[in-house]
Short mmCIF file of N, CA and C in Angstrom, two decimals:
data_model
loop_
_atom_site.label_atom_id
_atom_site.label_comp_id
_atom_site.label_asym_id
_atom_site.label_seq_id
_atom_site.Cartn_x
_atom_site.Cartn_y
_atom_site.Cartn_z
N MET A 1 -58.55 -52.06 6.15
CA MET A 1 -59.22 -51.07 5.33
C MET A 1 -59.89 -51.76 4.14
N GLU A 2 -61.10 -51.32 3.81
CA GLU A 2 -61.88 -52.00 2.77
C GLU A 2 -61.26 -51.91 1.38
N THR A 3 -60.48 -50.86 1.11
CA THR A 3 -59.88 -50.71 -0.22
C THR A 3 -58.60 -51.52 -0.38
N GLN A 4 -58.14 -52.14 0.70
CA GLN A 4 -56.87 -52.88 0.67
C GLN A 4 -56.80 -53.84 -0.51
N GLN A 5 -55.81 -53.67 -1.33
CA GLN A 5 -55.47 -54.57 -2.44
C GLN A 5 -56.52 -54.62 -3.55
N ARG A 6 -57.49 -53.72 -3.56
CA ARG A 6 -58.50 -53.72 -4.62
C ARG A 6 -57.91 -53.32 -5.97
N LEU A 7 -56.77 -52.66 -5.93
CA LEU A 7 -56.15 -52.21 -7.19
C LEU A 7 -54.85 -52.95 -7.47
N GLN A 8 -54.67 -54.12 -6.87
CA GLN A 8 -53.45 -54.90 -7.09
C GLN A 8 -53.24 -55.11 -8.59
N GLY A 9 -52.02 -54.83 -9.06
CA GLY A 9 -51.68 -55.00 -10.46
C GLY A 9 -51.99 -53.80 -11.34
N LYS A 10 -52.66 -52.78 -10.80
CA LYS A 10 -52.99 -51.57 -11.57
C LYS A 10 -51.85 -50.57 -11.46
N LYS A 11 -51.58 -49.89 -12.59
CA LYS A 11 -50.55 -48.84 -12.61
C LYS A 11 -51.23 -47.51 -12.92
N VAL A 12 -50.93 -46.51 -12.11
CA VAL A 12 -51.55 -45.21 -12.26
C VAL A 12 -50.47 -44.16 -12.53
N ALA A 13 -50.63 -43.43 -13.63
CA ALA A 13 -49.75 -42.31 -13.96
C ALA A 13 -50.26 -41.08 -13.21
N ILE A 14 -49.35 -40.32 -12.64
CA ILE A 14 -49.69 -39.05 -12.00
C ILE A 14 -48.90 -37.97 -12.73
N LEU A 15 -49.59 -37.18 -13.54
CA LEU A 15 -48.95 -36.15 -14.35
C LEU A 15 -48.97 -34.83 -13.59
N LEU A 16 -47.80 -34.22 -13.42
CA LEU A 16 -47.71 -32.98 -12.66
C LEU A 16 -46.41 -32.26 -12.99
N THR A 17 -46.35 -31.01 -12.54
CA THR A 17 -45.12 -30.23 -12.63
C THR A 17 -45.07 -29.31 -11.41
N ASP A 18 -44.04 -28.50 -11.31
CA ASP A 18 -43.89 -27.62 -10.15
C ASP A 18 -45.16 -26.80 -9.93
N GLY A 19 -45.55 -26.68 -8.65
CA GLY A 19 -46.69 -25.86 -8.29
C GLY A 19 -47.99 -26.61 -8.11
N PHE A 20 -47.96 -27.95 -8.08
CA PHE A 20 -49.17 -28.72 -7.81
C PHE A 20 -49.54 -28.55 -6.34
N GLU A 21 -50.83 -28.60 -6.04
CA GLU A 21 -51.27 -28.52 -4.65
C GLU A 21 -50.85 -29.82 -3.96
N GLN A 22 -49.95 -29.70 -3.01
CA GLN A 22 -49.27 -30.87 -2.44
C GLN A 22 -50.23 -31.94 -1.91
N VAL A 23 -51.24 -31.55 -1.14
CA VAL A 23 -52.15 -32.52 -0.55
C VAL A 23 -52.97 -33.24 -1.63
N GLU A 24 -53.13 -32.62 -2.81
CA GLU A 24 -53.87 -33.24 -3.90
C GLU A 24 -53.02 -34.28 -4.64
N LEU A 25 -51.76 -34.35 -4.30
CA LEU A 25 -50.91 -35.46 -4.73
C LEU A 25 -50.79 -36.48 -3.60
N THR A 26 -50.39 -36.02 -2.43
CA THR A 26 -50.01 -36.96 -1.37
C THR A 26 -51.17 -37.83 -0.90
N GLU A 27 -52.34 -37.25 -0.69
CA GLU A 27 -53.47 -38.03 -0.18
C GLU A 27 -54.02 -39.01 -1.22
N PRO A 28 -54.30 -38.58 -2.46
CA PRO A 28 -54.76 -39.56 -3.46
C PRO A 28 -53.70 -40.63 -3.76
N ARG A 29 -52.44 -40.25 -3.80
CA ARG A 29 -51.39 -41.23 -4.07
C ARG A 29 -51.33 -42.28 -2.96
N LYS A 30 -51.43 -41.83 -1.71
CA LYS A 30 -51.43 -42.77 -0.59
C LYS A 30 -52.64 -43.70 -0.69
N ALA A 31 -53.80 -43.17 -1.03
CA ALA A 31 -55.00 -44.00 -1.16
C ALA A 31 -54.81 -45.04 -2.26
N LEU A 32 -54.23 -44.65 -3.37
CA LEU A 32 -53.97 -45.59 -4.47
C LEU A 32 -53.01 -46.68 -4.03
N GLN A 33 -51.93 -46.28 -3.39
CA GLN A 33 -50.94 -47.26 -2.94
C GLN A 33 -51.50 -48.18 -1.87
N ASP A 34 -52.30 -47.62 -0.95
CA ASP A 34 -52.94 -48.44 0.08
C ASP A 34 -53.89 -49.47 -0.54
N ALA A 35 -54.45 -49.13 -1.69
CA ALA A 35 -55.37 -50.04 -2.39
C ALA A 35 -54.62 -51.03 -3.28
N GLY A 36 -53.28 -50.94 -3.29
CA GLY A 36 -52.48 -51.91 -4.02
C GLY A 36 -51.96 -51.45 -5.37
N ALA A 37 -52.27 -50.23 -5.79
CA ALA A 37 -51.83 -49.73 -7.09
C ALA A 37 -50.36 -49.30 -7.03
N THR A 38 -49.71 -49.36 -8.19
CA THR A 38 -48.38 -48.78 -8.37
C THR A 38 -48.59 -47.40 -8.97
N THR A 39 -47.91 -46.39 -8.43
CA THR A 39 -48.04 -45.03 -8.96
C THR A 39 -46.69 -44.54 -9.46
N HIS A 40 -46.72 -43.77 -10.53
CA HIS A 40 -45.52 -43.14 -11.07
C HIS A 40 -45.77 -41.65 -11.24
N LEU A 41 -44.86 -40.84 -10.68
CA LEU A 41 -44.91 -39.40 -10.91
C LEU A 41 -44.24 -39.13 -12.25
N ILE A 42 -44.97 -38.49 -13.14
CA ILE A 42 -44.48 -38.18 -14.48
C ILE A 42 -44.53 -36.66 -14.64
N ALA A 43 -43.42 -36.09 -15.07
CA ALA A 43 -43.33 -34.63 -15.22
C ALA A 43 -42.55 -34.30 -16.49
N PRO A 44 -42.81 -33.12 -17.06
CA PRO A 44 -42.10 -32.73 -18.28
C PRO A 44 -40.58 -32.78 -18.13
N LYS A 45 -40.10 -32.49 -16.93
CA LYS A 45 -38.66 -32.57 -16.69
C LYS A 45 -38.40 -33.70 -15.70
N GLY A 46 -37.25 -34.29 -15.76
CA GLY A 46 -36.89 -35.32 -14.79
C GLY A 46 -36.48 -34.68 -13.48
N GLY A 47 -35.90 -35.45 -12.61
CA GLY A 47 -35.40 -34.92 -11.35
C GLY A 47 -36.46 -34.86 -10.29
N GLU A 48 -36.83 -33.64 -9.90
CA GLU A 48 -37.80 -33.44 -8.84
C GLU A 48 -38.84 -32.41 -9.24
N VAL A 49 -39.98 -32.49 -8.58
CA VAL A 49 -41.01 -31.46 -8.72
C VAL A 49 -41.29 -30.92 -7.32
N LYS A 50 -41.72 -29.66 -7.29
CA LYS A 50 -41.95 -28.99 -6.02
C LYS A 50 -43.44 -28.70 -5.86
N GLY A 51 -43.96 -29.11 -4.70
CA GLY A 51 -45.37 -28.88 -4.40
C GLY A 51 -45.63 -27.48 -3.89
N TRP A 52 -46.91 -27.14 -3.86
CA TRP A 52 -47.38 -25.89 -3.28
C TRP A 52 -48.24 -26.29 -2.09
N ASP A 53 -47.95 -25.73 -0.92
CA ASP A 53 -48.65 -26.10 0.30
C ASP A 53 -49.51 -24.93 0.76
N GLU A 54 -50.69 -24.81 0.20
CA GLU A 54 -51.68 -23.78 0.48
C GLU A 54 -51.23 -22.37 0.12
N THR A 55 -50.25 -21.79 0.84
CA THR A 55 -49.85 -20.41 0.59
C THR A 55 -48.35 -20.24 0.35
N GLU A 56 -47.62 -21.35 0.31
CA GLU A 56 -46.18 -21.26 0.11
C GLU A 56 -45.65 -22.55 -0.51
N TRP A 57 -44.41 -22.50 -0.96
CA TRP A 57 -43.82 -23.70 -1.55
C TRP A 57 -43.76 -24.81 -0.52
N GLY A 58 -44.00 -26.02 -0.99
CA GLY A 58 -44.01 -27.19 -0.12
C GLY A 58 -42.77 -28.04 -0.33
N ASP A 59 -42.98 -29.36 -0.29
CA ASP A 59 -41.90 -30.32 -0.40
C ASP A 59 -41.55 -30.63 -1.86
N THR A 60 -40.40 -31.25 -2.02
CA THR A 60 -40.02 -31.74 -3.36
C THR A 60 -40.24 -33.25 -3.40
N PHE A 61 -40.55 -33.74 -4.59
CA PHE A 61 -40.84 -35.15 -4.79
C PHE A 61 -40.05 -35.63 -6.00
N PRO A 62 -39.44 -36.81 -5.92
CA PRO A 62 -38.70 -37.32 -7.07
C PRO A 62 -39.64 -37.76 -8.20
N VAL A 63 -39.26 -37.38 -9.41
CA VAL A 63 -40.01 -37.78 -10.60
C VAL A 63 -39.60 -39.20 -10.95
N ASP A 64 -40.57 -40.07 -11.17
CA ASP A 64 -40.27 -41.45 -11.55
C ASP A 64 -39.90 -41.57 -13.02
N LEU A 65 -40.47 -40.70 -13.84
CA LEU A 65 -40.28 -40.81 -15.28
C LEU A 65 -40.51 -39.45 -15.94
N PRO A 66 -39.57 -38.99 -16.78
CA PRO A 66 -39.85 -37.77 -17.52
C PRO A 66 -40.93 -38.05 -18.56
N LEU A 67 -41.74 -37.06 -18.85
CA LEU A 67 -42.86 -37.21 -19.78
C LEU A 67 -42.41 -37.76 -21.12
N ALA A 68 -41.26 -37.32 -21.61
CA ALA A 68 -40.78 -37.78 -22.92
C ALA A 68 -40.58 -39.30 -22.96
N GLY A 69 -40.33 -39.92 -21.81
CA GLY A 69 -40.11 -41.37 -21.77
C GLY A 69 -41.30 -42.15 -21.25
N ALA A 70 -42.42 -41.47 -21.02
CA ALA A 70 -43.60 -42.14 -20.46
C ALA A 70 -44.52 -42.63 -21.57
N ASP A 71 -44.91 -43.88 -21.50
CA ASP A 71 -45.82 -44.48 -22.47
C ASP A 71 -47.19 -44.65 -21.80
N PRO A 72 -48.20 -43.88 -22.23
CA PRO A 72 -49.50 -43.98 -21.58
C PRO A 72 -50.14 -45.37 -21.71
N ASN A 73 -49.71 -46.15 -22.68
CA ASN A 73 -50.23 -47.51 -22.84
C ASN A 73 -49.85 -48.41 -21.67
N GLN A 74 -48.83 -48.02 -20.89
CA GLN A 74 -48.37 -48.82 -19.76
C GLN A 74 -49.18 -48.58 -18.48
N TYR A 75 -50.17 -47.68 -18.56
CA TYR A 75 -50.92 -47.29 -17.36
C TYR A 75 -52.41 -47.60 -17.50
N ASP A 76 -53.01 -47.92 -16.37
CA ASP A 76 -54.44 -48.23 -16.32
C ASP A 76 -55.30 -47.01 -16.06
N ALA A 77 -54.71 -45.94 -15.52
CA ALA A 77 -55.48 -44.75 -15.15
C ALA A 77 -54.53 -43.57 -15.01
N LEU A 78 -55.14 -42.37 -14.92
CA LEU A 78 -54.38 -41.12 -14.80
C LEU A 78 -54.95 -40.30 -13.66
N LEU A 79 -54.06 -39.76 -12.82
CA LEU A 79 -54.42 -38.82 -11.76
C LEU A 79 -53.80 -37.48 -12.09
N LEU A 80 -54.63 -36.42 -12.01
CA LEU A 80 -54.18 -35.05 -12.27
C LEU A 80 -54.41 -34.21 -11.02
N PRO A 81 -53.34 -33.97 -10.21
CA PRO A 81 -53.49 -33.07 -9.07
C PRO A 81 -53.71 -31.63 -9.55
N GLY A 82 -54.30 -30.82 -8.68
CA GLY A 82 -54.58 -29.44 -9.05
C GLY A 82 -53.50 -28.48 -8.63
N GLY A 83 -53.94 -27.39 -8.03
CA GLY A 83 -53.09 -26.24 -7.81
C GLY A 83 -53.32 -25.29 -8.97
N VAL A 84 -52.91 -24.06 -8.83
CA VAL A 84 -53.11 -23.09 -9.91
C VAL A 84 -51.97 -23.18 -10.93
N MET A 85 -50.74 -23.19 -10.46
CA MET A 85 -49.59 -23.15 -11.37
C MET A 85 -49.45 -24.43 -12.19
N ASN A 86 -49.62 -25.57 -11.54
CA ASN A 86 -49.38 -26.88 -12.15
C ASN A 86 -50.17 -27.07 -13.46
N PRO A 87 -51.51 -27.00 -13.45
CA PRO A 87 -52.22 -27.23 -14.71
C PRO A 87 -52.00 -26.10 -15.71
N ASP A 88 -51.76 -24.89 -15.22
CA ASP A 88 -51.53 -23.78 -16.14
C ASP A 88 -50.24 -24.00 -16.93
N LYS A 89 -49.21 -24.54 -16.29
CA LYS A 89 -47.96 -24.86 -17.00
C LYS A 89 -48.15 -26.06 -17.92
N LEU A 90 -48.81 -27.11 -17.42
CA LEU A 90 -48.96 -28.34 -18.20
C LEU A 90 -49.79 -28.14 -19.47
N ARG A 91 -50.79 -27.25 -19.42
CA ARG A 91 -51.65 -27.11 -20.59
C ARG A 91 -50.96 -26.45 -21.78
N THR A 92 -49.81 -25.86 -21.53
CA THR A 92 -49.05 -25.28 -22.64
C THR A 92 -48.04 -26.26 -23.23
N ASP A 93 -47.99 -27.48 -22.69
CA ASP A 93 -47.06 -28.50 -23.15
C ASP A 93 -47.82 -29.51 -24.01
N PRO A 94 -47.61 -29.49 -25.33
CA PRO A 94 -48.35 -30.39 -26.22
C PRO A 94 -48.19 -31.87 -25.86
N LYS A 95 -47.03 -32.27 -25.36
CA LYS A 95 -46.84 -33.68 -24.97
C LYS A 95 -47.73 -34.03 -23.77
N ALA A 96 -47.85 -33.12 -22.83
CA ALA A 96 -48.71 -33.35 -21.66
C ALA A 96 -50.17 -33.46 -22.10
N VAL A 97 -50.59 -32.57 -22.99
CA VAL A 97 -51.97 -32.59 -23.46
C VAL A 97 -52.26 -33.89 -24.22
N GLN A 98 -51.35 -34.33 -25.04
CA GLN A 98 -51.55 -35.59 -25.78
C GLN A 98 -51.54 -36.78 -24.83
N PHE A 99 -50.71 -36.74 -23.81
CA PHE A 99 -50.66 -37.81 -22.81
C PHE A 99 -52.04 -37.95 -22.15
N ILE A 100 -52.64 -36.83 -21.78
CA ILE A 100 -53.97 -36.83 -21.17
C ILE A 100 -55.01 -37.37 -22.15
N ARG A 101 -54.99 -36.89 -23.39
CA ARG A 101 -55.96 -37.33 -24.40
C ARG A 101 -55.91 -38.85 -24.60
N HIS A 102 -54.73 -39.42 -24.51
CA HIS A 102 -54.60 -40.86 -24.71
C HIS A 102 -55.52 -41.64 -23.77
N PHE A 103 -55.61 -41.22 -22.51
CA PHE A 103 -56.42 -41.95 -21.54
C PHE A 103 -57.90 -41.91 -21.92
N PHE A 104 -58.34 -40.81 -22.47
CA PHE A 104 -59.73 -40.71 -22.93
C PHE A 104 -59.94 -41.55 -24.18
N GLU A 105 -59.01 -41.48 -25.11
CA GLU A 105 -59.12 -42.26 -26.34
C GLU A 105 -59.13 -43.76 -26.05
N ALA A 106 -58.41 -44.17 -24.99
CA ALA A 106 -58.32 -45.59 -24.62
C ALA A 106 -59.39 -45.99 -23.60
N HIS A 107 -60.32 -45.07 -23.27
CA HIS A 107 -61.43 -45.34 -22.35
C HIS A 107 -60.97 -45.64 -20.92
N LYS A 108 -59.81 -45.11 -20.53
CA LYS A 108 -59.26 -45.38 -19.20
C LYS A 108 -59.71 -44.32 -18.19
N PRO A 109 -59.84 -44.68 -16.93
CA PRO A 109 -60.24 -43.72 -15.90
C PRO A 109 -59.24 -42.57 -15.74
N VAL A 110 -59.81 -41.38 -15.51
CA VAL A 110 -59.03 -40.17 -15.25
C VAL A 110 -59.64 -39.48 -14.03
N ALA A 111 -58.80 -39.11 -13.07
CA ALA A 111 -59.24 -38.39 -11.88
C ALA A 111 -58.54 -37.04 -11.84
N ALA A 112 -59.33 -35.96 -11.78
CA ALA A 112 -58.78 -34.60 -11.81
C ALA A 112 -59.45 -33.78 -10.70
N ILE A 113 -58.63 -33.09 -9.91
CA ILE A 113 -59.16 -32.34 -8.77
C ILE A 113 -58.77 -30.87 -8.84
N CYS A 114 -59.64 -30.02 -8.30
CA CYS A 114 -59.39 -28.60 -8.11
C CYS A 114 -59.26 -27.88 -9.45
N HIS A 115 -58.09 -27.34 -9.76
CA HIS A 115 -57.86 -26.64 -11.03
C HIS A 115 -57.45 -27.57 -12.17
N ALA A 116 -57.19 -28.84 -11.88
CA ALA A 116 -56.72 -29.77 -12.91
C ALA A 116 -57.69 -29.94 -14.08
N PRO A 117 -59.02 -29.83 -13.89
CA PRO A 117 -59.90 -29.99 -15.05
C PRO A 117 -59.65 -28.98 -16.18
N ILE A 118 -58.93 -27.91 -15.90
CA ILE A 118 -58.60 -26.97 -16.99
C ILE A 118 -57.72 -27.67 -18.04
N LEU A 119 -56.98 -28.69 -17.60
CA LEU A 119 -56.19 -29.48 -18.55
C LEU A 119 -57.10 -30.26 -19.50
N LEU A 120 -58.27 -30.63 -19.01
CA LEU A 120 -59.22 -31.39 -19.83
C LEU A 120 -59.81 -30.51 -20.93
N ILE A 121 -59.89 -29.20 -20.67
CA ILE A 121 -60.33 -28.27 -21.72
C ILE A 121 -59.30 -28.29 -22.85
N GLU A 122 -58.04 -28.16 -22.48
CA GLU A 122 -56.96 -28.14 -23.47
C GLU A 122 -56.91 -29.44 -24.27
N ALA A 123 -57.22 -30.55 -23.61
CA ALA A 123 -57.22 -31.85 -24.28
C ALA A 123 -58.51 -32.07 -25.08
N ASP A 124 -59.44 -31.13 -24.99
CA ASP A 124 -60.69 -31.16 -25.74
C ASP A 124 -61.52 -32.41 -25.43
N VAL A 125 -61.71 -32.67 -24.13
CA VAL A 125 -62.44 -33.88 -23.73
C VAL A 125 -63.60 -33.60 -22.76
N VAL A 126 -64.03 -32.35 -22.63
CA VAL A 126 -65.08 -32.04 -21.66
C VAL A 126 -66.47 -31.84 -22.28
N ARG A 127 -66.54 -31.66 -23.57
CA ARG A 127 -67.84 -31.38 -24.20
C ARG A 127 -68.85 -32.48 -23.87
N GLY A 128 -70.00 -32.07 -23.30
CA GLY A 128 -71.05 -33.00 -22.96
C GLY A 128 -70.82 -33.82 -21.70
N ARG A 129 -69.72 -33.58 -21.01
CA ARG A 129 -69.40 -34.35 -19.79
C ARG A 129 -69.85 -33.60 -18.55
N LYS A 130 -70.32 -34.33 -17.54
CA LYS A 130 -70.68 -33.75 -16.26
C LYS A 130 -69.45 -33.80 -15.36
N LEU A 131 -69.09 -32.65 -14.78
CA LEU A 131 -67.92 -32.61 -13.90
C LEU A 131 -67.99 -31.42 -12.97
N THR A 132 -67.03 -31.39 -12.06
CA THR A 132 -66.89 -30.27 -11.15
C THR A 132 -65.43 -29.85 -11.13
N SER A 133 -65.15 -28.78 -10.41
CA SER A 133 -63.78 -28.25 -10.33
C SER A 133 -63.76 -27.17 -9.26
N TYR A 134 -62.61 -26.57 -9.08
CA TYR A 134 -62.55 -25.38 -8.25
C TYR A 134 -63.47 -24.35 -8.91
N PRO A 135 -64.30 -23.65 -8.14
CA PRO A 135 -65.30 -22.78 -8.73
C PRO A 135 -64.77 -21.72 -9.70
N SER A 136 -63.55 -21.27 -9.52
CA SER A 136 -63.03 -20.19 -10.37
C SER A 136 -62.87 -20.58 -11.84
N ILE A 137 -62.87 -21.89 -12.16
CA ILE A 137 -62.73 -22.27 -13.57
C ILE A 137 -64.03 -22.83 -14.15
N GLN A 138 -65.14 -22.67 -13.41
CA GLN A 138 -66.41 -23.20 -13.90
C GLN A 138 -66.83 -22.58 -15.23
N THR A 139 -66.62 -21.28 -15.40
CA THR A 139 -67.02 -20.63 -16.66
C THR A 139 -66.20 -21.17 -17.82
N ASP A 140 -64.91 -21.40 -17.60
CA ASP A 140 -64.06 -21.97 -18.65
C ASP A 140 -64.59 -23.34 -19.07
N LEU A 141 -64.95 -24.15 -18.08
CA LEU A 141 -65.46 -25.50 -18.36
C LEU A 141 -66.80 -25.44 -19.08
N LYS A 142 -67.70 -24.56 -18.62
CA LYS A 142 -69.00 -24.40 -19.29
C LYS A 142 -68.80 -23.93 -20.73
N ASN A 143 -67.91 -22.98 -20.93
CA ASN A 143 -67.66 -22.47 -22.28
C ASN A 143 -67.08 -23.55 -23.20
N ALA A 144 -66.41 -24.54 -22.61
CA ALA A 144 -65.85 -25.66 -23.39
C ALA A 144 -66.87 -26.78 -23.59
N GLY A 145 -68.10 -26.56 -23.10
CA GLY A 145 -69.16 -27.54 -23.34
C GLY A 145 -69.43 -28.51 -22.21
N ALA A 146 -68.79 -28.32 -21.06
CA ALA A 146 -69.02 -29.22 -19.92
C ALA A 146 -70.30 -28.86 -19.19
N ASN A 147 -70.88 -29.83 -18.55
CA ASN A 147 -72.01 -29.63 -17.64
C ASN A 147 -71.41 -29.53 -16.24
N TRP A 148 -71.09 -28.31 -15.81
CA TRP A 148 -70.42 -28.09 -14.53
C TRP A 148 -71.45 -28.08 -13.40
N VAL A 149 -71.14 -28.81 -12.32
CA VAL A 149 -71.99 -28.82 -11.14
C VAL A 149 -71.14 -28.59 -9.90
N ASP A 150 -71.75 -28.03 -8.87
CA ASP A 150 -71.05 -27.76 -7.62
C ASP A 150 -71.33 -28.91 -6.64
N GLU A 151 -70.55 -29.99 -6.76
CA GLU A 151 -70.71 -31.16 -5.91
C GLU A 151 -69.34 -31.62 -5.44
N GLU A 152 -69.33 -32.32 -4.33
CA GLU A 152 -68.10 -32.81 -3.70
C GLU A 152 -67.27 -33.68 -4.65
N VAL A 153 -67.94 -34.60 -5.33
CA VAL A 153 -67.27 -35.47 -6.29
C VAL A 153 -68.28 -35.80 -7.38
N VAL A 154 -67.82 -35.83 -8.62
CA VAL A 154 -68.67 -36.15 -9.76
C VAL A 154 -67.98 -37.24 -10.57
N THR A 155 -68.75 -38.27 -10.92
CA THR A 155 -68.23 -39.35 -11.75
C THR A 155 -69.05 -39.40 -13.03
N ASP A 156 -68.37 -39.44 -14.16
CA ASP A 156 -69.04 -39.53 -15.46
C ASP A 156 -68.25 -40.49 -16.34
N GLN A 157 -68.68 -41.76 -16.38
CA GLN A 157 -68.09 -42.75 -17.28
C GLN A 157 -66.57 -42.84 -17.16
N GLY A 158 -66.06 -42.94 -15.94
CA GLY A 158 -64.63 -43.09 -15.73
C GLY A 158 -63.89 -41.79 -15.45
N LEU A 159 -64.56 -40.65 -15.61
CA LEU A 159 -63.96 -39.36 -15.28
C LEU A 159 -64.43 -38.97 -13.87
N VAL A 160 -63.47 -38.77 -12.97
CA VAL A 160 -63.77 -38.40 -11.58
C VAL A 160 -63.21 -37.01 -11.34
N THR A 161 -64.06 -36.10 -10.84
CA THR A 161 -63.60 -34.74 -10.55
C THR A 161 -64.10 -34.31 -9.17
N SER A 162 -63.31 -33.45 -8.54
CA SER A 162 -63.68 -32.85 -7.26
C SER A 162 -63.23 -31.39 -7.25
N ARG A 163 -63.73 -30.64 -6.25
CA ARG A 163 -63.54 -29.19 -6.23
C ARG A 163 -62.28 -28.71 -5.53
N LYS A 164 -61.93 -29.36 -4.40
CA LYS A 164 -60.90 -28.77 -3.53
C LYS A 164 -60.37 -29.82 -2.55
N PRO A 165 -59.33 -29.47 -1.80
CA PRO A 165 -58.76 -30.44 -0.86
C PRO A 165 -59.77 -31.03 0.13
N ASP A 166 -60.76 -30.26 0.56
CA ASP A 166 -61.75 -30.80 1.50
C ASP A 166 -62.50 -32.00 0.92
N ASP A 167 -62.55 -32.11 -0.41
CA ASP A 167 -63.28 -33.18 -1.09
C ASP A 167 -62.44 -34.45 -1.27
N ILE A 168 -61.19 -34.44 -0.85
CA ILE A 168 -60.27 -35.55 -1.14
C ILE A 168 -60.80 -36.92 -0.66
N PRO A 169 -61.37 -37.05 0.52
CA PRO A 169 -61.85 -38.39 0.90
C PRO A 169 -62.86 -38.97 -0.09
N ALA A 170 -63.84 -38.17 -0.51
CA ALA A 170 -64.83 -38.63 -1.49
C ALA A 170 -64.18 -38.86 -2.85
N PHE A 171 -63.27 -37.98 -3.22
CA PHE A 171 -62.53 -38.11 -4.49
C PHE A 171 -61.77 -39.42 -4.52
N ASN A 172 -61.07 -39.73 -3.44
CA ASN A 172 -60.29 -40.97 -3.37
C ASN A 172 -61.17 -42.20 -3.50
N ARG A 173 -62.30 -42.21 -2.81
CA ARG A 173 -63.21 -43.37 -2.89
C ARG A 173 -63.68 -43.61 -4.33
N LYS A 174 -64.12 -42.55 -4.99
CA LYS A 174 -64.64 -42.68 -6.36
C LYS A 174 -63.51 -43.01 -7.33
N MET A 175 -62.35 -42.41 -7.15
CA MET A 175 -61.21 -42.70 -8.03
C MET A 175 -60.86 -44.19 -7.95
N ILE A 176 -60.77 -44.73 -6.76
CA ILE A 176 -60.44 -46.14 -6.58
C ILE A 176 -61.52 -47.01 -7.21
N GLU A 177 -62.77 -46.64 -7.01
CA GLU A 177 -63.87 -47.41 -7.58
C GLU A 177 -63.79 -47.45 -9.11
N GLU A 178 -63.56 -46.30 -9.72
CA GLU A 178 -63.52 -46.23 -11.19
C GLU A 178 -62.30 -46.98 -11.75
N ILE A 179 -61.17 -46.88 -11.08
CA ILE A 179 -59.98 -47.60 -11.54
C ILE A 179 -60.19 -49.10 -11.39
N ARG A 180 -60.81 -49.52 -10.30
CA ARG A 180 -61.09 -50.94 -10.09
C ARG A 180 -62.00 -51.47 -11.20
N GLU A 181 -62.99 -50.67 -11.60
CA GLU A 181 -63.91 -51.09 -12.67
C GLU A 181 -63.20 -51.21 -14.02
N GLY A 182 -62.14 -50.44 -14.21
CA GLY A 182 -61.38 -50.53 -15.46
C GLY A 182 -61.91 -49.59 -16.54
N LYS A 183 -61.75 -50.00 -17.78
CA LYS A 183 -62.14 -49.15 -18.90
C LYS A 183 -63.64 -48.90 -18.91
N HIS A 184 -63.99 -47.70 -19.37
CA HIS A 184 -65.38 -47.27 -19.49
C HIS A 184 -65.59 -46.84 -20.95
N GLN A 185 -66.48 -47.51 -21.65
CA GLN A 185 -66.69 -47.18 -23.07
C GLN A 185 -67.20 -45.76 -23.24
N GLY A 186 -67.86 -45.20 -22.23
CA GLY A 186 -68.33 -43.83 -22.30
C GLY A 186 -67.24 -42.80 -22.11
N GLN A 187 -66.06 -43.24 -21.73
CA GLN A 187 -64.90 -42.36 -21.55
C GLN A 187 -64.24 -42.22 -22.92
N HIS A 188 -64.35 -41.06 -23.49
CA HIS A 188 -63.83 -40.89 -24.86
C HIS A 188 -63.37 -39.46 -25.09
N ALA A 189 -62.57 -39.31 -26.13
CA ALA A 189 -62.07 -37.99 -26.50
C ALA A 189 -63.03 -37.34 -27.47
#
């Protein structure tokens, strides 16, 4: 595979909580690991998190690190899976919002899919940025100053966004590319 080992030595934080869309974790995480990256699941609580599999609860996944013990300086990039419940819960957690902001302040790549870009509104990092999301949150993103477009994958200076699970292959390719490139000076809070 062409992405093999392109991310060797890179560490990617995956911030999530119960109710994330399962395939939006499993497929991007596999792509990152196949490319040589180390991934850590980080959640507000330790133990396990439970996925959402389209219309019902999915599998549970062990948390590698509780959010309180996670240092964003130790990571090269951030992945934010979607789902409806997951970002809605995370955006009310000030530690989660600050964790996300750190990646923008440090010019590090961030990949957010489906409903996850709503977290970027809370972190106040979408103004003037081109991105996409699940269509139901486009008005929220536009009202926060984003340039929302209906495209499979959108990249803007290290920020990678996609609309839905069908977009995962394109999302994965762009996410790996942006992480491989490293910091982007245009990525800012």
